[in-house]
Tab-separated table of C-alpha atoms in Angstrom:
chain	number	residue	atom	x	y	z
A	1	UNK	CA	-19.168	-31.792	2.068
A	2	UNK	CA	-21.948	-28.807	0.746
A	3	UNK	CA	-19.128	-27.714	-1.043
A	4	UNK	CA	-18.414	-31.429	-2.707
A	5	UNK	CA	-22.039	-31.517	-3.218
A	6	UNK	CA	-22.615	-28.789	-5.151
A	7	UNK	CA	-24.841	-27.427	-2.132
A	8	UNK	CA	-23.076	-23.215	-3.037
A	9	UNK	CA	-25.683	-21.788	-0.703
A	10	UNK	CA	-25.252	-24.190	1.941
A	11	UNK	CA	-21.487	-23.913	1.595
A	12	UNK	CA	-21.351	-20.692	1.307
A	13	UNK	CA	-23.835	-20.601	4.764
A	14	UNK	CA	-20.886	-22.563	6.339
A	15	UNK	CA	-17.895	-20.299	5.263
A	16	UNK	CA	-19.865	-17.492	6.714
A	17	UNK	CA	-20.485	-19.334	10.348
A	18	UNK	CA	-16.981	-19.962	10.096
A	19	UNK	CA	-15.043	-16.632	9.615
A	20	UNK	CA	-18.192	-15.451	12.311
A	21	UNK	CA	-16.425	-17.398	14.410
A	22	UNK	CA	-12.886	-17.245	13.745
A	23	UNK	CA	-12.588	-14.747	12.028
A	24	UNK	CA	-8.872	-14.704	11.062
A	25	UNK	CA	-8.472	-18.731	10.447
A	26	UNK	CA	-7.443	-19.058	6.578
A	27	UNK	CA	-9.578	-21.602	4.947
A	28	UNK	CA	-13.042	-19.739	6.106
A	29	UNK	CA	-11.443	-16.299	4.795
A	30	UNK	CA	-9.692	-17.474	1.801
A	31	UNK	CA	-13.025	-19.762	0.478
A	32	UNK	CA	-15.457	-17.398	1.022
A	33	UNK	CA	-13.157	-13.991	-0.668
A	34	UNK	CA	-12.622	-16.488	-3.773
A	35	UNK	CA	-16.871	-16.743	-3.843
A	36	UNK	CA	-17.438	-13.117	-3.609
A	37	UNK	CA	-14.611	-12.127	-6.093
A	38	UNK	CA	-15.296	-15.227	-8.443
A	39	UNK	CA	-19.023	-13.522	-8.560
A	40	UNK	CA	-18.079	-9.901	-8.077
A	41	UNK	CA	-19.862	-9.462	-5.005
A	42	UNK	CA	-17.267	-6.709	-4.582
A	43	UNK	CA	-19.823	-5.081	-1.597
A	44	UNK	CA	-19.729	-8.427	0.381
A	45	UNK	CA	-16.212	-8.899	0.062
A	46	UNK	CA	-15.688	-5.331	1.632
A	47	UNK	CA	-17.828	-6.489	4.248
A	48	UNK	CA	-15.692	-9.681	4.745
A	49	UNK	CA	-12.468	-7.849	4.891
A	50	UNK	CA	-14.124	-5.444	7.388
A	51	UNK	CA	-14.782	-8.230	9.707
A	52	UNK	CA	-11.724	-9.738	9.996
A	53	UNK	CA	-9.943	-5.863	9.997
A	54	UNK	CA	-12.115	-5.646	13.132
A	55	UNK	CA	-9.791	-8.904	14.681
A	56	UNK	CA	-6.646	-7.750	12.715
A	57	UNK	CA	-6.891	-4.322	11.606
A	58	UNK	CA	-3.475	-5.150	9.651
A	59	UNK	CA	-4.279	-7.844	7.749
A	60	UNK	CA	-2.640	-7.801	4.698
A	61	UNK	CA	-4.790	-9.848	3.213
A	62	UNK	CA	-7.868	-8.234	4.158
A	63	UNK	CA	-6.849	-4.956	3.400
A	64	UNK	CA	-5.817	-6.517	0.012
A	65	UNK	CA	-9.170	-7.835	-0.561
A	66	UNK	CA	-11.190	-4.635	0.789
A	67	UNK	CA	-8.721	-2.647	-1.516
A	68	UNK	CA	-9.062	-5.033	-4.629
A	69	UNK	CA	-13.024	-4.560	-4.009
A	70	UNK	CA	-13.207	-1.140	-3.378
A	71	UNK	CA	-10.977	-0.848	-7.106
A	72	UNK	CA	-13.700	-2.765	-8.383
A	73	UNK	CA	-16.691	-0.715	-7.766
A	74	UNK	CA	-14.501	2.241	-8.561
A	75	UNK	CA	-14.636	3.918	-5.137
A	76	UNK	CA	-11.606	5.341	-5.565
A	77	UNK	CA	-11.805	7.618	-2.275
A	78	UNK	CA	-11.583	4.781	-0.214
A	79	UNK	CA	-9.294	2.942	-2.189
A	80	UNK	CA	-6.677	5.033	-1.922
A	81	UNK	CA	-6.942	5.249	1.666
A	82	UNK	CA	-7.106	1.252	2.239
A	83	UNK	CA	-3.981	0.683	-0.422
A	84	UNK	CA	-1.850	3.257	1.279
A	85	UNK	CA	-2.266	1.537	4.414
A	86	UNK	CA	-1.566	-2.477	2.551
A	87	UNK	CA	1.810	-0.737	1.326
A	88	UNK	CA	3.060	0.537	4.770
A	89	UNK	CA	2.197	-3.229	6.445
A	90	UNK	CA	2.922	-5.358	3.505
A	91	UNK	CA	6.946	-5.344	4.274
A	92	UNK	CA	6.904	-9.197	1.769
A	93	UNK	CA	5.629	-7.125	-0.932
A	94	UNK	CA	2.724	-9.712	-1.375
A	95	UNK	CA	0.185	-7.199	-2.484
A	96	UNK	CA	2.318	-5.460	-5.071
A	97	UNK	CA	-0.865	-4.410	-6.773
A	98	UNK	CA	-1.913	-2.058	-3.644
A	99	UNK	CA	1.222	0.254	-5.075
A	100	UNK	CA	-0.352	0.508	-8.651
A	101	UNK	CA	-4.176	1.160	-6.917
A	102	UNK	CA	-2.122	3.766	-4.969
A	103	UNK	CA	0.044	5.475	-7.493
A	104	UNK	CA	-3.005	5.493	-9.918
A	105	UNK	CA	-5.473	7.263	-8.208
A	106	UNK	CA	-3.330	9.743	-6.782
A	107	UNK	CA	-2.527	10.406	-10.465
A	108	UNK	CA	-6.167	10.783	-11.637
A	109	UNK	CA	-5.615	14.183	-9.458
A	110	UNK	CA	-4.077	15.318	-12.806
A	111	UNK	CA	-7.906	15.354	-14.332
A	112	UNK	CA	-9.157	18.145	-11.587
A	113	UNK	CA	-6.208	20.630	-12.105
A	114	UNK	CA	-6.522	23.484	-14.930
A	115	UNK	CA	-3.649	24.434	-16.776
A	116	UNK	CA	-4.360	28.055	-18.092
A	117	UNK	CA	-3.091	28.711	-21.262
A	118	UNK	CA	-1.040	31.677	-20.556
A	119	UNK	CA	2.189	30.419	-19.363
A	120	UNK	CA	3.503	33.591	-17.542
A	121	UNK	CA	0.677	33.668	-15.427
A	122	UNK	CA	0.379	32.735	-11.318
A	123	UNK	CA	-2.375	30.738	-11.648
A	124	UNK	CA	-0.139	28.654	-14.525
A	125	UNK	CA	2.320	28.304	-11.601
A	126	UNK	CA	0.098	27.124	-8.984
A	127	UNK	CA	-1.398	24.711	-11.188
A	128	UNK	CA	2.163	23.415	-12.307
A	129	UNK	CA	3.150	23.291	-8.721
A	130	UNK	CA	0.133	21.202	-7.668
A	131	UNK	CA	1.178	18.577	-10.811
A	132	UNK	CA	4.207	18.447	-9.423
A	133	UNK	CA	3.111	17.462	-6.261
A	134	UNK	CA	0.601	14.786	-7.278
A	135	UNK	CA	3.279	13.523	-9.349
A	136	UNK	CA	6.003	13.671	-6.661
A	137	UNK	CA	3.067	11.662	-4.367
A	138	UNK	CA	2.649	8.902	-6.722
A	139	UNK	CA	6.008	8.275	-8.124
A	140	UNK	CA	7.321	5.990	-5.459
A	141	UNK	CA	3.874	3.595	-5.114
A	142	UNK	CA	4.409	3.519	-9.301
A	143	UNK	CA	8.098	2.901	-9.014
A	144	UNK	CA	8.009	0.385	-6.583
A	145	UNK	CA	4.939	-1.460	-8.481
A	146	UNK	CA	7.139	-1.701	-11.833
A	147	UNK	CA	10.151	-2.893	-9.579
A	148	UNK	CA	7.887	-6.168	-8.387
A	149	UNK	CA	6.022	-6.115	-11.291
A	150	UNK	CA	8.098	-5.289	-14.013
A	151	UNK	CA	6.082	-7.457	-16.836
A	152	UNK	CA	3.119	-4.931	-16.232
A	153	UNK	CA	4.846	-2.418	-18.119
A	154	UNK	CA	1.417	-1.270	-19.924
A	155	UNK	CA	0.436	-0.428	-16.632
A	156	UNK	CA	3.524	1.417	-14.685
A	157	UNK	CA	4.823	2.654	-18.082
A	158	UNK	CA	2.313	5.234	-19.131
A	159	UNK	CA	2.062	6.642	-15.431
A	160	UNK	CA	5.760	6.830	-14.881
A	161	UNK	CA	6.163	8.702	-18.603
A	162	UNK	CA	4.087	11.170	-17.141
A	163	UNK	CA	5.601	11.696	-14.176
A	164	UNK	CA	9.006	11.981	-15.328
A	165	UNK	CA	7.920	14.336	-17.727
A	166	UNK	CA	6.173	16.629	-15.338
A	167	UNK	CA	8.946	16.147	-12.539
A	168	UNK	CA	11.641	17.061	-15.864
A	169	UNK	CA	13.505	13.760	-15.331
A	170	UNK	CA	15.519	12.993	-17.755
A	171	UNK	CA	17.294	9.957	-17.439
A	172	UNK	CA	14.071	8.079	-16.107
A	173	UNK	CA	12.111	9.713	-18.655
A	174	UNK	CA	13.990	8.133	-21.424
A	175	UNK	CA	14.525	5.276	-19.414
A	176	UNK	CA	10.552	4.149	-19.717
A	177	UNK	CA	9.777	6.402	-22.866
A	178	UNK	CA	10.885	2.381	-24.371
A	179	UNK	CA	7.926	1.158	-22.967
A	180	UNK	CA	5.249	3.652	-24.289
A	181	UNK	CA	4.345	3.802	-27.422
């Protein structure tokens, strides 16, 4: 009825007595995420999702909405964490998106290693072997997102030509070089 009326406060009020109470019932949840997100109140919405984690602590759907938030307002750190946990409990593939948070902020690891310029050198090697890894760590999260997303090519595309290219794929390099221009 708030709601109906235009009363947001009072609604809102009422969403939060509600998931306060039951914390993992739907309509509470689901109403009061769509306020926070519609109004990027990204902080409150972490705060939501931590509540209900506290009844469920493998709710996909929290841990979507924590990990959408926590994209948001660019804390990447914990991000990374709270998407790598969505993709090992979300076994529907629901929260495809979790696999592109994952796979993207592993690869910003890229930015933090130096390359030296002489190519003969150890430190050259340690710092290929490190892109390797980060690569190697991201590749299935980014693979997986372009299998269930596969329209969100200017997202996966760029990543995966990357990877490939470090990891000396071939085949999959030229495979998704079609998709980067």
């Amino acid at each position: 009825t708030a709601n109906d009326r235009g009363q947001t406060e009072r609604f809102e009020d009422y969403l939060e007595m509600g998931v306060a109470s039951v914390p993992l019932h739907d309509y509470f949840f689901d109403e009061l995420a769509t306020l926070y997100i519609s109004d990027q109140r990204y902080a409150h919405a972490v705060e939501l999702a931590d509540q209900t984690l506290a009844a469920d602590s493998s709710s996909p759907k929290a841990l979507y909405l924590k990990a959408f938030s926590l994209y948001n307002m660019e804390d990447e750190k914990a991000c990374l964490e709270v998407a790598k946990q969505l993709v090992k409990v979300d076994t529907s593939h629901t929260y495809i998106e979790a696999n592109y948070y994952a796979g993207q902020l592993i690869m910003k690891e890229l930015e933090t290693i130096y390359l030296p310029t002489r190519l003969r050198s150890k430190a050259f090697e340690v710092a290929k072997n490190e892109m390797k890894r980060v690569c190697s760590e991201a590749r299935p999260y980014l693979e997986r997102y372009r299998k269930y997303a596969p329209s969100q090519h200017e997202k996966w595309a760029p990543l995966l030509y990357r990877i490939y290219l470090e990891l000396n794929m071939g085949a999959e390099f030229e495979d998704v070089s079609r998709f980067v221009q």
